[in-house]
């Protein structure tokens, strides 16, 4: 059974070891909403692949993009869904299929200072020179921020490393868009953001984007712990 849930996805759920993150660009807010509704309808009507445990659609706050966040039981399940005659197309239905970029959830860090409800997601992306740089970047972020006071509105940060060793994505959950904007406006007194985006060899910052959760579909019963 496939069902909608009224919360954002459980990123750290134990039964998902492979994540696929894909994007679709649109022409503005009106187009974004129409494409999003059509994509959700198409996903609900299509055959749900065995091994896909969760599919979430997010809309960018600037009105120009959609993001699909898929959680699979593992690579074997994703591989089995791709080569069949009516191959499953990862991402946003209606988009030209492409080879999915596979990620692993490398580390999560949750705040205990805020409620769990997520109203905004911020993705921060990096290109990196191999698996060692992936691990080094996540370790650096953890080291630099471990003694920082709790950031108002930050619910959790989830660091994803691509299976091919070339990318890192921080999927950060916030209570709302305003909380993230306030963090940016507070400046960078300790130079943490400068260090992470400009001064680590083999790491290149690719920017960030804000998203609003739109729809989450899950397979089976409850979505772990919710």
CSV table of C-alpha atoms in Angstrom, one decimal:
chain,number,residue,atom,x,y,z
A,1,UNK,CA,0.0,0.0,0.0
A,2,UNK,CA,1.2,3.5,-0.9
A,3,UNK,CA,0.1,6.4,1.1
A,4,UNK,CA,0.7,10.1,1.6
A,5,UNK,CA,2.0,11.4,4.9
A,6,UNK,CA,1.7,15.0,6.2
A,7,UNK,CA,5.2,15.3,7.4
A,8,UNK,CA,8.6,15.6,5.6
A,9,UNK,CA,10.4,12.4,4.9
A,10,UNK,CA,12.2,10.5,7.7
A,11,UNK,CA,15.7,11.0,6.3
A,12,UNK,CA,17.5,8.7,8.7
A,13,UNK,CA,15.0,5.8,8.4
A,14,UNK,CA,16.8,2.5,9.0
A,15,UNK,CA,15.4,0.6,6.0
A,16,UNK,CA,16.8,2.9,3.3
A,17,UNK,CA,20.5,2.6,2.4
A,18,UNK,CA,20.4,4.2,-1.1
A,19,UNK,CA,19.1,7.7,-1.8
A,20,UNK,CA,18.5,9.3,-5.2
A,21,UNK,CA,18.3,13.1,-5.5
A,22,UNK,CA,17.1,14.6,-8.8
A,23,UNK,CA,16.1,18.0,-9.9
A,24,UNK,CA,13.8,19.5,-12.6
A,25,UNK,CA,13.8,23.2,-13.6
A,26,UNK,CA,10.6,25.1,-14.3
A,27,UNK,CA,9.7,28.5,-15.6
A,28,UNK,CA,8.1,30.1,-12.5
A,29,UNK,CA,5.8,29.6,-9.6
A,30,UNK,CA,2.7,28.9,-11.6
A,31,UNK,CA,4.5,26.3,-13.8
A,32,UNK,CA,6.1,24.9,-10.7
A,33,UNK,CA,2.8,24.2,-9.0
A,34,UNK,CA,1.2,22.6,-12.1
A,35,UNK,CA,4.2,20.4,-12.7
A,36,UNK,CA,4.3,19.4,-9.1
A,37,UNK,CA,0.7,18.3,-9.0
A,38,UNK,CA,1.1,16.4,-12.2
A,39,UNK,CA,4.2,14.7,-11.0
A,40,UNK,CA,2.5,13.6,-7.7
A,41,UNK,CA,-0.5,12.3,-9.6
A,42,UNK,CA,1.7,10.4,-12.0
A,43,UNK,CA,3.7,8.8,-9.2
A,44,UNK,CA,0.6,7.7,-7.4
A,45,UNK,CA,-0.9,6.2,-10.5
A,46,UNK,CA,2.2,4.4,-11.7
A,47,UNK,CA,3.4,1.0,-10.5
A,48,UNK,CA,5.4,1.5,-7.3
A,49,UNK,CA,8.7,-0.3,-7.6
A,50,UNK,CA,9.6,-3.0,-5.1
A,51,UNK,CA,12.3,-1.6,-2.8
A,52,UNK,CA,11.3,2.1,-3.1
A,53,UNK,CA,10.4,2.9,0.5
A,54,UNK,CA,9.8,6.6,0.1
A,55,UNK,CA,9.4,9.3,-2.5
A,56,UNK,CA,9.3,13.0,-1.6
A,57,UNK,CA,8.8,16.1,-3.8
A,58,UNK,CA,10.0,19.5,-2.7
A,59,UNK,CA,9.4,22.9,-4.4
A,60,UNK,CA,12.1,25.6,-4.4
A,61,UNK,CA,11.2,28.8,-2.7
A,62,UNK,CA,12.2,30.8,-5.7
A,63,UNK,CA,9.6,29.0,-7.9
A,64,UNK,CA,12.1,27.7,-10.4
A,65,UNK,CA,12.8,24.1,-9.5
A,66,UNK,CA,11.5,20.8,-8.1
A,67,UNK,CA,13.5,18.2,-6.2
A,68,UNK,CA,12.7,14.5,-5.8
A,69,UNK,CA,14.2,12.8,-2.8
A,70,UNK,CA,13.9,9.0,-3.1
A,71,UNK,CA,14.8,6.4,-0.5
A,72,UNK,CA,15.5,2.8,-1.6
A,73,UNK,CA,16.2,-0.3,0.4
A,74,UNK,CA,19.5,-0.6,-1.5
A,75,UNK,CA,21.3,-0.6,-4.8
A,76,UNK,CA,19.9,-4.1,-5.8
A,77,UNK,CA,16.3,-2.8,-5.5
A,78,UNK,CA,17.1,0.3,-7.6
A,79,UNK,CA,19.0,-1.9,-10.2
A,80,UNK,CA,16.0,-4.2,-10.5
A,81,UNK,CA,13.6,-1.3,-11.1
A,82,UNK,CA,15.6,0.3,-13.9
A,83,UNK,CA,16.2,-2.3,-16.8
A,84,UNK,CA,12.7,-3.7,-17.2
A,85,UNK,CA,10.6,-3.1,-20.3
A,86,UNK,CA,8.6,-0.3,-18.6
A,87,UNK,CA,11.7,1.1,-16.8
A,88,UNK,CA,11.1,3.1,-13.7
A,89,UNK,CA,12.3,6.7,-14.3
A,90,UNK,CA,13.8,8.1,-11.1
A,91,UNK,CA,13.0,11.6,-10.0
A,92,UNK,CA,10.1,13.8,-11.1
A,93,UNK,CA,7.6,12.1,-13.4
A,94,UNK,CA,7.5,13.7,-16.8
A,95,UNK,CA,11.2,14.5,-16.9
A,96,UNK,CA,13.5,12.9,-19.4
A,97,UNK,CA,15.0,9.9,-17.5
A,98,UNK,CA,18.7,10.1,-16.7
A,99,UNK,CA,21.2,7.9,-14.9
A,100,UNK,CA,20.4,8.3,-11.2
A,101,UNK,CA,23.1,9.6,-8.9
A,102,UNK,CA,23.2,7.4,-5.9
A,103,UNK,CA,23.9,8.7,-2.4
A,104,UNK,CA,24.5,7.2,1.0
A,105,UNK,CA,23.4,8.9,4.2
A,106,UNK,CA,26.9,9.4,5.7
A,107,UNK,CA,26.0,11.2,8.9
A,108,UNK,CA,23.1,13.0,10.6
A,109,UNK,CA,23.2,15.6,13.3
A,110,UNK,CA,19.9,16.6,14.9
A,111,UNK,CA,19.2,19.5,17.3
A,112,UNK,CA,17.4,18.9,20.5
A,113,UNK,CA,16.5,22.6,20.9
A,114,UNK,CA,13.6,22.7,18.5
A,115,UNK,CA,10.5,20.7,17.6
A,116,UNK,CA,10.7,18.2,14.9
A,117,UNK,CA,8.2,19.9,12.5
A,118,UNK,CA,10.1,20.8,9.2
A,119,UNK,CA,8.8,23.7,7.1
A,120,UNK,CA,11.9,24.3,5.0
A,121,UNK,CA,14.8,22.3,3.6
A,122,UNK,CA,18.1,23.8,2.5
A,123,UNK,CA,20.4,21.8,0.3
A,124,UNK,CA,24.1,22.7,0.2
A,125,UNK,CA,26.1,21.0,-2.5
A,126,UNK,CA,29.8,20.4,-3.0
A,127,UNK,CA,31.9,18.8,-5.7
A,128,UNK,CA,34.8,16.9,-4.3
A,129,UNK,CA,37.9,15.0,-5.5
A,130,UNK,CA,37.1,11.5,-4.3
A,131,UNK,CA,35.9,9.5,-1.3
A,132,UNK,CA,38.6,10.7,1.0
A,133,UNK,CA,37.6,14.3,0.4
A,134,UNK,CA,34.0,13.4,1.0
A,135,UNK,CA,34.8,12.1,4.4
A,136,UNK,CA,37.2,14.9,5.2
A,137,UNK,CA,34.6,17.6,4.3
A,138,UNK,CA,31.9,16.0,6.6
A,139,UNK,CA,34.5,15.6,9.4
A,140,UNK,CA,35.5,19.3,9.0
A,141,UNK,CA,31.9,20.5,9.2
A,142,UNK,CA,31.3,18.4,12.3
A,143,UNK,CA,34.5,19.5,14.0
A,144,UNK,CA,34.0,23.2,13.2
A,145,UNK,CA,30.4,23.3,14.4
A,146,UNK,CA,30.4,20.8,17.4
A,147,UNK,CA,30.9,23.6,19.9
A,148,UNK,CA,28.6,26.1,18.2
A,149,UNK,CA,25.4,27.0,20.1
A,150,UNK,CA,22.2,25.6,18.8
A,151,UNK,CA,21.1,27.5,15.7
A,152,UNK,CA,17.5,28.8,16.2
A,153,UNK,CA,15.2,26.9,13.8
A,154,UNK,CA,17.8,24.3,12.6
A,155,UNK,CA,16.2,20.9,13.1
A,156,UNK,CA,18.9,18.6,11.6
A,157,UNK,CA,21.6,18.3,9.0
A,158,UNK,CA,21.9,15.1,7.0
A,159,UNK,CA,25.2,14.6,5.0
A,160,UNK,CA,24.9,12.6,1.9
A,161,UNK,CA,27.9,11.3,-0.1
A,162,UNK,CA,27.6,10.1,-3.7
A,163,UNK,CA,28.5,6.5,-4.4
A,164,UNK,CA,30.9,7.7,-7.2
A,165,UNK,CA,32.9,9.8,-4.7
A,166,UNK,CA,32.4,13.1,-6.5
A,167,UNK,CA,29.7,14.9,-4.5
A,168,UNK,CA,28.4,15.8,-1.0
A,169,UNK,CA,25.0,17.2,-0.3
A,170,UNK,CA,23.9,18.5,3.1
A,171,UNK,CA,20.1,18.1,3.4
A,172,UNK,CA,19.4,20.5,6.2
A,173,UNK,CA,16.0,20.7,7.9
A,174,UNK,CA,14.7,24.0,9.3
A,175,UNK,CA,11.5,25.0,11.0
A,176,UNK,CA,10.9,27.7,8.3
A,177,UNK,CA,12.5,29.8,5.6
A,178,UNK,CA,12.9,32.8,7.9
A,179,UNK,CA,15.1,30.9,10.4
A,180,UNK,CA,17.6,30.1,7.7
A,181,UNK,CA,17.6,33.6,6.4
A,182,UNK,CA,18.2,34.9,9.9
A,183,UNK,CA,21.2,32.6,10.2
A,184,UNK,CA,22.7,34.0,7.0
A,185,UNK,CA,22.1,37.5,8.2
A,186,UNK,CA,23.9,36.9,11.4
A,187,UNK,CA,27.2,36.8,9.5
A,188,UNK,CA,30.1,34.4,9.9
A,189,UNK,CA,32.1,35.6,12.9
A,190,UNK,CA,34.3,32.5,13.2
A,191,UNK,CA,34.8,32.1,9.5
A,192,UNK,CA,33.2,28.7,9.4
A,193,UNK,CA,31.3,29.2,6.2
A,194,UNK,CA,34.3,30.8,4.5
A,195,UNK,CA,36.5,27.9,5.5
A,196,UNK,CA,34.1,25.3,4.3
A,197,UNK,CA,33.3,27.0,0.9
A,198,UNK,CA,36.7,28.4,0.0
A,199,UNK,CA,39.7,26.9,1.9
A,200,UNK,CA,39.5,23.1,1.8
A,201,UNK,CA,41.6,21.5,-1.0
A,202,UNK,CA,39.7,19.2,-3.3
A,203,UNK,CA,36.4,20.7,-2.3
A,204,UNK,CA,34.3,23.1,-4.4
A,205,UNK,CA,31.1,24.7,-3.1
A,206,UNK,CA,28.3,24.6,-5.6
A,207,UNK,CA,25.8,26.8,-3.7
A,208,UNK,CA,22.6,26.2,-1.8
A,209,UNK,CA,18.9,26.3,-2.4
A,210,UNK,CA,15.8,26.5,-0.1
A,211,UNK,CA,12.8,24.1,-0.6
A,212,UNK,CA,9.4,23.7,0.8
A,213,UNK,CA,8.2,20.1,1.4
A,214,UNK,CA,5.3,19.4,-1.0
A,215,UNK,CA,4.3,15.7,-0.9
A,216,UNK,CA,5.8,12.6,0.6
A,217,UNK,CA,4.6,9.1,-0.4
A,218,UNK,CA,5.7,6.0,1.6
A,219,UNK,CA,5.3,2.3,1.1
A,220,UNK,CA,3.8,0.0,3.6
A,221,UNK,CA,2.8,1.0,7.2
A,222,UNK,CA,4.1,3.8,9.3
A,223,UNK,CA,7.2,5.9,8.3
A,224,UNK,CA,9.8,4.9,10.9
A,225,UNK,CA,9.0,6.4,14.3
A,226,UNK,CA,6.5,9.0,13.1
